[in-house]
Structures are given as structure tokens and as C-alpha cells.
Amino acid sequence: MIHNSFKAAFNLILPYRCLVTGEILSDSSGLSPQAWSELTFIANKQGAVCRTCGCPFSVIEKADYDETHISCVSCMDNPPHFKKAAAALIYNDHSRPLILGFKHGDKIFMSGTFAIWMMSAGAEILKETDVLVPVPLHWRRLIKRRYNQSALLADALGKKTNLPVSKLALKRARATPTQGHLSAKDRRKNVKQAFTVSKGHKQDILGKNICLIDDVLTSGSTVNECARTLLDAGAKSVSVLCLARVADI
Ligand SMILES: [Zn+2]
């Protein structure tokens, strides 16, 4: 009761606000009903998705295809090292403030909610997963940001699924410039050889089915390079689960 009274008093001084619209909320859900309704959950979309990278197609209806045999042009032209990828949300104008608030704005209390969305989007992947591995930040960026948003998501997912989380198995071998402005080809070049498996944590991944965790899937070049590194070090398979993904729909 004391705890609840304290929380209520605290909320009067520093009220919870919607991370998207900024309006005051009565609880710590982080989202107003309007913001909720504007998010695009990939599972709710009508169209088909690529069986490999999970990218939604805008023009193919679910009824018109065999879900087990369809891949996007990008996956057919350059088959990725990862087996399968899934994401909960489309990264767009409505989800961007939510994700940037989590990534750069210390809104880390959202990780539990995000983990529930990711569990739903990645149910098939998680069924076959032995260990969760977050995409690492270079130590210099980690010091600057103070936390790795992907590691927070992996921890929250680990708690809800009881899957082990290996935060130290994969590390950045070198710092890479941010990729926001780069083309897909330059992104691939930018992350080449950027990761390595830590000597002391090889057993975490040897012979294991890994699920890589990241916040946003853009071109897929980062997770693809992580997958290549993990497979080279003896992982049995690597799949990818993200909170959101960029999609041209
Ligand atoms: Zn694809």
C-alpha cells in the first residue's frame, strides 16, 4: 500500500506520458490508446511475409500463396546466413518515437511490454531456440549510451521464456560508424568482420540454435554479419528476432 501511495504521489510530480503523443497517462504502459491503435503489428497485416526475413509484401494476399515457399527478391538474390527473421512492428512514423525513446531516451521500462510483442511475433523461432544473444554495442558506444537496448530486450525475453541469455558471447571487434545514411551495399561493407565470438564464451554457442535479438532490422546487414560470425564459431543455426523492422509497404 505504501509502495502504491508512493507511486501515485510520484506520478503527480512526474506524470507518466505517452512515448508517442506525449499526453499524460494514468499508468506506466507508455502508450495512449491513440498511439496503440496507430502501431502496425506485422502479425495483423493482411498480406504475406517472406519466409526467410519476415519482410511483409504489399501486393500478395495470404490466400494466394503457399507460406512455406515464398521468399522476397532480396533473400532469393542474396540468401542470408540466418535461417529466419521476425519482428513485431513496422518501423514507421508511429513506432519511431517509441523505439527512439527506448534506445536513446532511457525509457527502459518498456522492455517488458516489447518482449511480450516479440514473443508473439517470434513464437516459431523461440520454440527452436537454445540461447538468446543480443547484438552487441562497441564498448565505447556502450559507455556513451550507458545501456545496450538489445541486451535489455534479450534479458526481458529471457525472463519471460526461461531461455538463457548470453550477453558476452558476441562482441564488436571494431567500432563501426552509424549506418543510418548508408546504402545496403555500404552497410554490408561497414559491418564486415565487425564481430567476434569471445574466447571465454564459445561454449555458449557451440552446437546451439541461437536467436539473435535486436531493436530494429533495417537492411539486415548487421544481423547477417552476426549470424555469419556465430555459424563460423560453431553455432548450429541462427535466427533473428527484432522489435521492429523497416519495410517498404
Ligand atoms: Zn526476405
PDB file of C-alpha atoms and ligand atoms in Angstrom:
ATOM      1  CA  MET A   1       0.000   0.000   0.000  1.00  0.00           C
ATOM      2  CA  ILE A   2       2.855   2.342   0.912  1.00  0.00           C
ATOM      3  CA  HIS A   3       4.524   1.435  -2.342  1.00  0.00           C
ATOM      4  CA  ASN A   4       1.347   2.232  -4.317  1.00  0.00           C
ATOM      5  CA  SER A   5       0.841   5.551  -2.474  1.00  0.00           C
ATOM      6  CA  PHE A   6       4.419   6.490  -3.214  1.00  0.00           C
ATOM      7  CA  LYS A   7       3.932   5.637  -6.869  1.00  0.00           C
ATOM      8  CA  ALA A   8       0.737   7.714  -7.029  1.00  0.00           C
ATOM      9  CA  ALA A   9       2.468  10.702  -5.375  1.00  0.00           C
ATOM     10  CA  PHE A  10       5.416  10.361  -7.702  1.00  0.00           C
ATOM     11  CA  ASN A  11       3.080  10.250 -10.690  1.00  0.00           C
ATOM     12  CA  LEU A  12       1.595  13.615  -9.611  1.00  0.00           C
ATOM     13  CA  ILE A  13       5.037  15.199  -9.682  1.00  0.00           C
ATOM     14  CA  LEU A  14       6.368  13.432 -12.762  1.00  0.00           C
ATOM     15  CA  PRO A  15       3.326  12.025 -14.567  1.00  0.00           C
ATOM     16  CA  TYR A  16       3.614   9.094 -16.959  1.00  0.00           C
ATOM     17  CA  ARG A  17       3.439  10.312 -20.504  1.00  0.00           C
ATOM     18  CA  CYS A  18       2.717   8.525 -23.755  1.00  0.00           C
ATOM     19  CA  LEU A  19       6.034   7.998 -25.508  1.00  0.00           C
ATOM     20  CA  VAL A  20       4.464   8.817 -28.868  1.00  0.00           C
ATOM     21  CA  THR A  21       1.885  11.573 -28.290  1.00  0.00           C
ATOM     22  CA  GLY A  22       3.260  12.982 -25.019  1.00  0.00           C
ATOM     23  CA  GLU A  23      -0.174  13.006 -23.354  1.00  0.00           C
ATOM     24  CA  ILE A  24      -0.439  12.222 -19.615  1.00  0.00           C
ATOM     25  CA  LEU A  25      -1.336   8.607 -18.790  1.00  0.00           C
ATOM     26  CA  SER A  26      -2.836   7.082 -15.662  1.00  0.00           C
ATOM     27  CA  ASP A  27      -0.380   4.150 -15.705  1.00  0.00           C
ATOM     28  CA  SER A  28       3.115   3.212 -16.823  1.00  0.00           C
ATOM     29  CA  SER A  29       2.032   1.431 -20.026  1.00  0.00           C
ATOM     30  CA  GLY A  30       3.885   4.105 -22.005  1.00  0.00           C
ATOM     31  CA  LEU A  31       1.222   4.304 -24.699  1.00  0.00           C
ATOM     32  CA  SER A  32      -2.051   6.175 -25.096  1.00  0.00           C
ATOM     33  CA  PRO A  33      -4.960   4.352 -26.800  1.00  0.00           C
ATOM     34  CA  GLN A  34      -4.410   6.512 -29.888  1.00  0.00           C
ATOM     35  CA  ALA A  35      -0.704   5.603 -30.093  1.00  0.00           C
ATOM     36  CA  TRP A  36      -1.605   1.936 -29.628  1.00  0.00           C
ATOM     37  CA  SER A  37      -4.092   1.998 -32.465  1.00  0.00           C
ATOM     38  CA  GLU A  38      -1.589   3.593 -34.840  1.00  0.00           C
ATOM     39  CA  LEU A  39       1.155   0.990 -34.397  1.00  0.00           C
ATOM     40  CA  THR A  40       1.414  -1.548 -37.226  1.00  0.00           C
ATOM     41  CA  PHE A  41       1.878  -5.074 -35.873  1.00  0.00           C
ATOM     42  CA  ILE A  42       3.144  -7.289 -38.691  1.00  0.00           C
ATOM     43  CA  ALA A  43       1.022 -10.239 -37.497  1.00  0.00           C
ATOM     44  CA  ASN A  44      -2.132  -8.155 -38.008  1.00  0.00           C
ATOM     45  CA  LYS A  45      -1.330  -7.265 -41.591  1.00  0.00           C
ATOM     46  CA  GLN A  46      -3.336  -8.912 -44.344  1.00  0.00           C
ATOM     47  CA  GLY A  47      -0.502  -9.543 -46.831  1.00  0.00           C
ATOM     48  CA  ALA A  48       2.056 -12.336 -46.992  1.00  0.00           C
ATOM     49  CA  VAL A  49       5.562 -12.207 -45.483  1.00  0.00           C
ATOM     50  CA  CYS A  50       8.905 -13.548 -46.750  1.00  0.00           C
ATOM     51  CA  ARG A  51       9.501 -16.956 -45.144  1.00  0.00           C
ATOM     52  CA  THR A  52      13.167 -16.066 -44.554  1.00  0.00           C
ATOM     53  CA  CYS A  53      13.500 -12.439 -43.498  1.00  0.00           C
ATOM     54  CA  GLY A  54       9.873 -11.840 -42.437  1.00  0.00           C
ATOM     55  CA  CYS A  55       9.503  -8.794 -44.669  1.00  0.00           C
ATOM     56  CA  PRO A  56       5.826  -8.150 -45.471  1.00  0.00           C
ATOM     57  CA  PHE A  57       4.776  -7.992 -49.110  1.00  0.00           C
ATOM     58  CA  SER A  58       2.320  -5.302 -50.008  1.00  0.00           C
ATOM     59  CA  VAL A  59       0.747  -6.968 -53.002  1.00  0.00           C
ATOM     60  CA  ILE A  60       0.343 -10.673 -52.201  1.00  0.00           C
ATOM     61  CA  GLU A  61      -2.709 -11.832 -50.302  1.00  0.00           C
ATOM     62  CA  LYS A  62      -2.269 -14.654 -47.781  1.00  0.00           C
ATOM     63  CA  ALA A  63      -4.782 -16.781 -49.654  1.00  0.00           C
ATOM     64  CA  ASP A  64      -2.760 -16.579 -52.888  1.00  0.00           C
ATOM     65  CA  TYR A  65       0.449 -18.256 -51.791  1.00  0.00           C
ATOM     66  CA  ASP A  66       1.980 -21.192 -50.000  1.00  0.00           C
ATOM     67  CA  GLU A  67       3.572 -19.625 -46.929  1.00  0.00           C
ATOM     68  CA  THR A  68       6.350 -22.197 -46.732  1.00  0.00           C
ATOM     69  CA  HIS A  69       7.661 -21.471 -50.221  1.00  0.00           C
ATOM     70  CA  ILE A  70       7.869 -17.753 -50.660  1.00  0.00           C
ATOM     71  CA  SER A  71      10.923 -15.527 -50.336  1.00  0.00           C
ATOM     72  CA  CYS A  72      11.462 -11.884 -51.178  1.00  0.00           C
ATOM     73  CA  VAL A  73      13.734 -10.840 -54.057  1.00  0.00           C
ATOM     74  CA  SER A  74      16.466  -9.779 -51.657  1.00  0.00           C
ATOM     75  CA  CYS A  75      16.537 -13.206 -49.907  1.00  0.00           C
ATOM     76  CA  MET A  76      16.494 -15.024 -53.258  1.00  0.00           C
ATOM     77  CA  ASP A  77      19.333 -12.897 -54.709  1.00  0.00           C
ATOM     78  CA  ASN A  78      21.465 -12.899 -51.542  1.00  0.00           C
ATOM     79  CA  PRO A  79      20.346 -15.715 -49.216  1.00  0.00           C
ATOM     80  CA  PRO A  80      21.167 -14.566 -45.671  1.00  0.00           C
ATOM     81  CA  HIS A  81      23.235 -16.559 -43.185  1.00  0.00           C
ATOM     82  CA  PHE A  82      20.368 -16.518 -40.695  1.00  0.00           C
ATOM     83  CA  LYS A  83      17.644 -19.133 -41.022  1.00  0.00           C
ATOM     84  CA  LYS A  84      14.639 -16.968 -40.301  1.00  0.00           C
ATOM     85  CA  ALA A  85      13.827 -13.462 -39.041  1.00  0.00           C
ATOM     86  CA  ALA A  86      10.737 -11.982 -37.415  1.00  0.00           C
ATOM     87  CA  ALA A  87       9.774  -8.590 -35.997  1.00  0.00           C
ATOM     88  CA  ALA A  88       6.785  -7.380 -34.035  1.00  0.00           C
ATOM     89  CA  LEU A  89       6.264  -3.942 -35.572  1.00  0.00           C
ATOM     90  CA  ILE A  90       6.771  -1.980 -38.750  1.00  0.00           C
ATOM     91  CA  TYR A  91       9.296   0.807 -38.132  1.00  0.00           C
ATOM     92  CA  ASN A  92       7.477   3.940 -39.280  1.00  0.00           C
ATOM     93  CA  ASP A  93       6.469   7.442 -38.120  1.00  0.00           C
ATOM     94  CA  HIS A  94       4.197   5.943 -35.425  1.00  0.00           C
ATOM     95  CA  SER A  95       6.632   3.437 -33.918  1.00  0.00           C
ATOM     96  CA  ARG A  96       9.802   5.541 -34.331  1.00  0.00           C
ATOM     97  CA  PRO A  97       9.263   7.803 -31.237  1.00  0.00           C
ATOM     98  CA  LEU A  98       8.546   4.720 -29.138  1.00  0.00           C
ATOM     99  CA  ILE A  99      11.734   2.958 -30.240  1.00  0.00           C
ATOM    100  CA  LEU A 100      13.961   6.047 -30.093  1.00  0.00           C
ATOM    101  CA  GLY A 101      12.635   6.777 -26.587  1.00  0.00           C
ATOM    102  CA  PHE A 102      13.677   3.267 -25.586  1.00  0.00           C
ATOM    103  CA  LYS A 103      17.017   3.387 -27.378  1.00  0.00           C
ATOM    104  CA  HIS A 104      18.232   6.876 -26.558  1.00  0.00           C
ATOM    105  CA  GLY A 105      15.756   8.298 -24.029  1.00  0.00           C
ATOM    106  CA  ASP A 106      16.111   5.983 -21.039  1.00  0.00           C
ATOM    107  CA  LYS A 107      12.527   4.670 -21.406  1.00  0.00           C
ATOM    108  CA  ILE A 108      13.783   1.226 -20.470  1.00  0.00           C
ATOM    109  CA  PHE A 109      10.647   0.356 -18.513  1.00  0.00           C
ATOM    110  CA  MET A 110       9.102  -0.537 -21.908  1.00  0.00           C
ATOM    111  CA  SER A 111      11.314  -3.621 -22.327  1.00  0.00           C
ATOM    112  CA  GLY A 112       8.765  -5.962 -20.659  1.00  0.00           C
ATOM    113  CA  THR A 113       5.966  -4.839 -22.989  1.00  0.00           C
ATOM    114  CA  PHE A 114       8.232  -5.061 -26.024  1.00  0.00           C
ATOM    115  CA  ALA A 115       9.284  -8.585 -25.001  1.00  0.00           C
ATOM    116  CA  ILE A 116       5.629  -9.706 -24.973  1.00  0.00           C
ATOM    117  CA  TRP A 117       5.154  -8.352 -28.505  1.00  0.00           C
ATOM    118  CA  MET A 118       8.375 -10.043 -29.642  1.00  0.00           C
ATOM    119  CA  MET A 119       7.357 -13.371 -28.066  1.00  0.00           C
ATOM    120  CA  SER A 120       4.190 -13.307 -30.081  1.00  0.00           C
ATOM    121  CA  ALA A 121       5.938 -12.354 -33.351  1.00  0.00           C
ATOM    122  CA  GLY A 122       8.769 -14.853 -32.844  1.00  0.00           C
ATOM    123  CA  ALA A 123       6.843 -17.792 -31.330  1.00  0.00           C
ATOM    124  CA  GLU A 124       8.023 -20.196 -34.060  1.00  0.00           C
ATOM    125  CA  ILE A 125      11.665 -19.102 -33.745  1.00  0.00           C
ATOM    126  CA  LEU A 126      11.654 -19.210 -29.944  1.00  0.00           C
ATOM    127  CA  LYS A 127      10.291 -22.781 -29.957  1.00  0.00           C
ATOM    128  CA  GLU A 128      13.570 -23.906 -31.577  1.00  0.00           C
ATOM    129  CA  THR A 129      15.902 -21.589 -29.644  1.00  0.00           C
ATOM    130  CA  ASP A 130      18.550 -22.748 -27.149  1.00  0.00           C
ATOM    131  CA  VAL A 131      20.047 -19.368 -26.272  1.00  0.00           C
ATOM    132  CA  LEU A 132      19.296 -15.665 -26.821  1.00  0.00           C
ATOM    133  CA  VAL A 133      22.183 -13.470 -27.977  1.00  0.00           C
ATOM    134  CA  PRO A 134      21.758  -9.680 -28.230  1.00  0.00           C
ATOM    135  CA  VAL A 135      23.510  -7.713 -30.983  1.00  0.00           C
ATOM    136  CA  PRO A 136      26.382  -6.074 -29.068  1.00  0.00           C
ATOM    137  CA  LEU A 137      27.391  -2.420 -28.964  1.00  0.00           C
ATOM    138  CA  HIS A 138      31.040  -1.441 -29.161  1.00  0.00           C
ATOM    139  CA  TRP A 139      32.270  -0.683 -25.625  1.00  0.00           C
ATOM    140  CA  ARG A 140      32.804   2.994 -26.441  1.00  0.00           C
ATOM    141  CA  ARG A 141      29.201   3.361 -27.615  1.00  0.00           C
ATOM    142  CA  LEU A 142      28.016   1.390 -24.591  1.00  0.00           C
ATOM    143  CA  ILE A 143      29.750   3.839 -22.242  1.00  0.00           C
ATOM    144  CA  LYS A 144      28.196   6.784 -24.102  1.00  0.00           C
ATOM    145  CA  ARG A 145      24.664   5.318 -24.124  1.00  0.00           C
ATOM    146  CA  ARG A 146      25.001   3.613 -20.711  1.00  0.00           C
ATOM    147  CA  TYR A 147      22.980   0.587 -21.824  1.00  0.00           C
ATOM    148  CA  ASN A 148      22.550  -1.728 -24.799  1.00  0.00           C
ATOM    149  CA  GLN A 149      18.879  -1.675 -25.800  1.00  0.00           C
ATOM    150  CA  SER A 150      19.187  -5.090 -27.497  1.00  0.00           C
ATOM    151  CA  ALA A 151      20.601  -6.639 -24.313  1.00  0.00           C
ATOM    152  CA  LEU A 152      17.651  -5.211 -22.344  1.00  0.00           C
ATOM    153  CA  LEU A 153      15.236  -6.809 -24.821  1.00  0.00           C
ATOM    154  CA  ALA A 154      17.119 -10.131 -24.603  1.00  0.00           C
ATOM    155  CA  ASP A 155      17.002 -10.015 -20.780  1.00  0.00           C
ATOM    156  CA  ALA A 156      13.264  -9.279 -20.782  1.00  0.00           C
ATOM    157  CA  LEU A 157      12.648 -12.118 -23.267  1.00  0.00           C
ATOM    158  CA  GLY A 158      14.865 -14.450 -21.240  1.00  0.00           C
ATOM    159  CA  LYS A 159      12.794 -13.748 -18.113  1.00  0.00           C
ATOM    160  CA  LYS A 160       9.517 -14.443 -19.881  1.00  0.00           C
ATOM    161  CA  THR A 161      10.643 -17.554 -21.804  1.00  0.00           C
ATOM    162  CA  ASN A 162      13.176 -19.018 -19.329  1.00  0.00           C
ATOM    163  CA  LEU A 163      15.702 -19.176 -22.173  1.00  0.00           C
ATOM    164  CA  PRO A 164      19.331 -18.446 -21.244  1.00  0.00           C
ATOM    165  CA  VAL A 165      20.792 -15.119 -22.425  1.00  0.00           C
ATOM    166  CA  SER A 166      24.439 -14.875 -23.443  1.00  0.00           C
ATOM    167  CA  LYS A 167      25.350 -11.196 -23.467  1.00  0.00           C
ATOM    168  CA  LEU A 168      29.077 -11.763 -23.745  1.00  0.00           C
ATOM    169  CA  ALA A 169      29.265 -14.438 -26.460  1.00  0.00           C
ATOM    170  CA  LEU A 170      29.285 -11.956 -29.300  1.00  0.00           C
ATOM    171  CA  LYS A 171      31.306  -8.756 -29.186  1.00  0.00           C
ATOM    172  CA  ARG A 172      32.212  -5.940 -31.525  1.00  0.00           C
ATOM    173  CA  ALA A 173      35.720  -6.478 -32.828  1.00  0.00           C
ATOM    174  CA  ARG A 174      35.835  -2.889 -34.039  1.00  0.00           C
ATOM    175  CA  ALA A 175      33.695   0.233 -33.815  1.00  0.00           C
ATOM    176  CA  THR A 176      31.560   0.855 -36.911  1.00  0.00           C
ATOM    177  CA  PRO A 177      30.137   4.216 -37.973  1.00  0.00           C
ATOM    178  CA  THR A 178      26.339   4.508 -37.543  1.00  0.00           C
ATOM    179  CA  GLN A 179      24.576   3.164 -40.610  1.00  0.00           C
ATOM    180  CA  GLY A 180      21.568   5.499 -40.907  1.00  0.00           C
ATOM    181  CA  HIS A 181      22.744   7.231 -44.066  1.00  0.00           C
ATOM    182  CA  LEU A 182      24.419   4.261 -45.805  1.00  0.00           C
ATOM    183  CA  SER A 183      23.173   2.255 -48.800  1.00  0.00           C
ATOM    184  CA  ALA A 184      22.564  -1.512 -48.379  1.00  0.00           C
ATOM    185  CA  LYS A 185      25.885  -2.267 -50.099  1.00  0.00           C
ATOM    186  CA  ASP A 186      27.812   0.161 -47.870  1.00  0.00           C
ATOM    187  CA  ARG A 187      26.088  -1.259 -44.774  1.00  0.00           C
ATOM    188  CA  ARG A 188      27.358  -4.733 -45.688  1.00  0.00           C
ATOM    189  CA  LYS A 189      30.879  -3.332 -46.120  1.00  0.00           C
ATOM    190  CA  ASN A 190      30.603  -1.331 -42.901  1.00  0.00           C
ATOM    191  CA  VAL A 191      29.877  -4.368 -40.710  1.00  0.00           C
ATOM    192  CA  LYS A 192      32.143  -6.912 -42.444  1.00  0.00           C
ATOM    193  CA  GLN A 193      34.355  -8.617 -39.838  1.00  0.00           C
ATOM    194  CA  ALA A 194      32.929  -6.260 -37.198  1.00  0.00           C
ATOM    195  CA  PHE A 195      32.023  -9.050 -34.741  1.00  0.00           C
ATOM    196  CA  THR A 196      33.831 -11.849 -32.993  1.00  0.00           C
ATOM    197  CA  VAL A 197      32.938 -14.608 -30.534  1.00  0.00           C
ATOM    198  CA  SER A 198      34.506 -14.106 -27.099  1.00  0.00           C
ATOM    199  CA  LYS A 199      37.110 -16.758 -26.284  1.00  0.00           C
ATOM    200  CA  GLY A 200      35.656 -17.424 -22.848  1.00  0.00           C
ATOM    201  CA  HIS A 201      32.072 -17.878 -24.125  1.00  0.00           C
ATOM    202  CA  LYS A 202      32.476 -20.236 -27.083  1.00  0.00           C
ATOM    203  CA  GLN A 203      30.571 -22.956 -25.213  1.00  0.00           C
ATOM    204  CA  ASP A 204      27.539 -20.656 -25.029  1.00  0.00           C
ATOM    205  CA  ILE A 205      27.028 -21.004 -28.770  1.00  0.00           C
ATOM    206  CA  LEU A 206      28.744 -24.256 -29.830  1.00  0.00           C
ATOM    207  CA  GLY A 207      26.118 -26.583 -31.384  1.00  0.00           C
ATOM    208  CA  LYS A 208      23.291 -24.279 -30.233  1.00  0.00           C
ATOM    209  CA  ASN A 209      20.276 -22.846 -32.018  1.00  0.00           C
ATOM    210  CA  ILE A 210      20.765 -19.114 -31.479  1.00  0.00           C
ATOM    211  CA  CYS A 211      18.159 -16.384 -31.563  1.00  0.00           C
ATOM    212  CA  LEU A 212      19.807 -13.013 -32.180  1.00  0.00           C
ATOM    213  CA  ILE A 213      17.964 -10.104 -30.598  1.00  0.00           C
ATOM    214  CA  ASP A 214      17.996  -6.550 -31.976  1.00  0.00           C
ATOM    215  CA  ASP A 215      15.763  -3.497 -31.728  1.00  0.00           C
ATOM    216  CA  VAL A 216      15.367  -2.547 -35.397  1.00  0.00           C
ATOM    217  CA  LEU A 217      16.034  -4.566 -38.543  1.00  0.00           C
ATOM    218  CA  THR A 218      16.913  -2.194 -41.381  1.00  0.00           C
ATOM    219  CA  SER A 219      18.819  -3.812 -44.262  1.00  0.00           C
ATOM    220  CA  GLY A 220      19.630  -6.906 -42.190  1.00  0.00           C
ATOM    221  CA  SER A 221      23.374  -6.457 -42.800  1.00  0.00           C
ATOM    222  CA  THR A 222      24.245  -6.243 -39.084  1.00  0.00           C
ATOM    223  CA  VAL A 223      22.346  -9.365 -38.001  1.00  0.00           C
ATOM    224  CA  ASN A 224      23.562 -11.192 -41.102  1.00  0.00           C
ATOM    225  CA  GLU A 225      27.185 -10.495 -40.196  1.00  0.00           C
ATOM    226  CA  CYS A 226      26.476 -11.550 -36.582  1.00  0.00           C
ATOM    227  CA  ALA A 227      24.891 -14.782 -37.897  1.00  0.00           C
ATOM    228  CA  ARG A 228      27.919 -15.483 -40.119  1.00  0.00           C
ATOM    229  CA  THR A 229      30.261 -14.971 -37.152  1.00  0.00           C
ATOM    230  CA  LEU A 230      28.233 -17.261 -34.871  1.00  0.00           C
ATOM    231  CA  LEU A 231      27.961 -20.020 -37.510  1.00  0.00           C
ATOM    232  CA  ASP A 232      31.709 -19.820 -38.178  1.00  0.00           C
ATOM    233  CA  ALA A 233      32.245 -20.317 -34.436  1.00  0.00           C
ATOM    234  CA  GLY A 234      30.127 -23.481 -34.397  1.00  0.00           C
ATOM    235  CA  ALA A 235      26.518 -22.406 -33.801  1.00  0.00           C
ATOM    236  CA  LYS A 236      24.023 -24.950 -35.199  1.00  0.00           C
ATOM    237  CA  SER A 237      21.634 -22.323 -36.540  1.00  0.00           C
ATOM    238  CA  VAL A 238      20.940 -18.605 -36.142  1.00  0.00           C
ATOM    239  CA  SER A 239      17.562 -16.886 -36.363  1.00  0.00           C
ATOM    240  CA  VAL A 240      16.718 -13.258 -35.679  1.00  0.00           C
ATOM    241  CA  LEU A 241      14.007 -11.599 -33.597  1.00  0.00           C
ATOM    242  CA  CYS A 242      13.589  -7.811 -33.597  1.00  0.00           C
ATOM    243  CA  LEU A 243      11.198  -5.347 -32.062  1.00  0.00           C
ATOM    244  CA  ALA A 244      10.609  -3.561 -35.372  1.00  0.00           C
ATOM    245  CA  ARG A 245      11.653  -3.709 -38.983  1.00  0.00           C
ATOM    246  CA  VAL A 246      11.836  -1.314 -41.882  1.00  0.00           C
ATOM    247  CA  ALA A 247       9.509  -2.402 -44.689  1.00  0.00           C
ATOM    248  CA  ASP A 248       8.607  -0.780 -47.956  1.00  0.00           C
ATOM    249  CA  ILE A 249       4.838  -1.099 -47.620  1.00  0.00           C
TER     250      ILE A 249
HETATM  251 ZN    ZN B   1      13.246 -11.941 -47.421  1.00  0.00          ZN
END
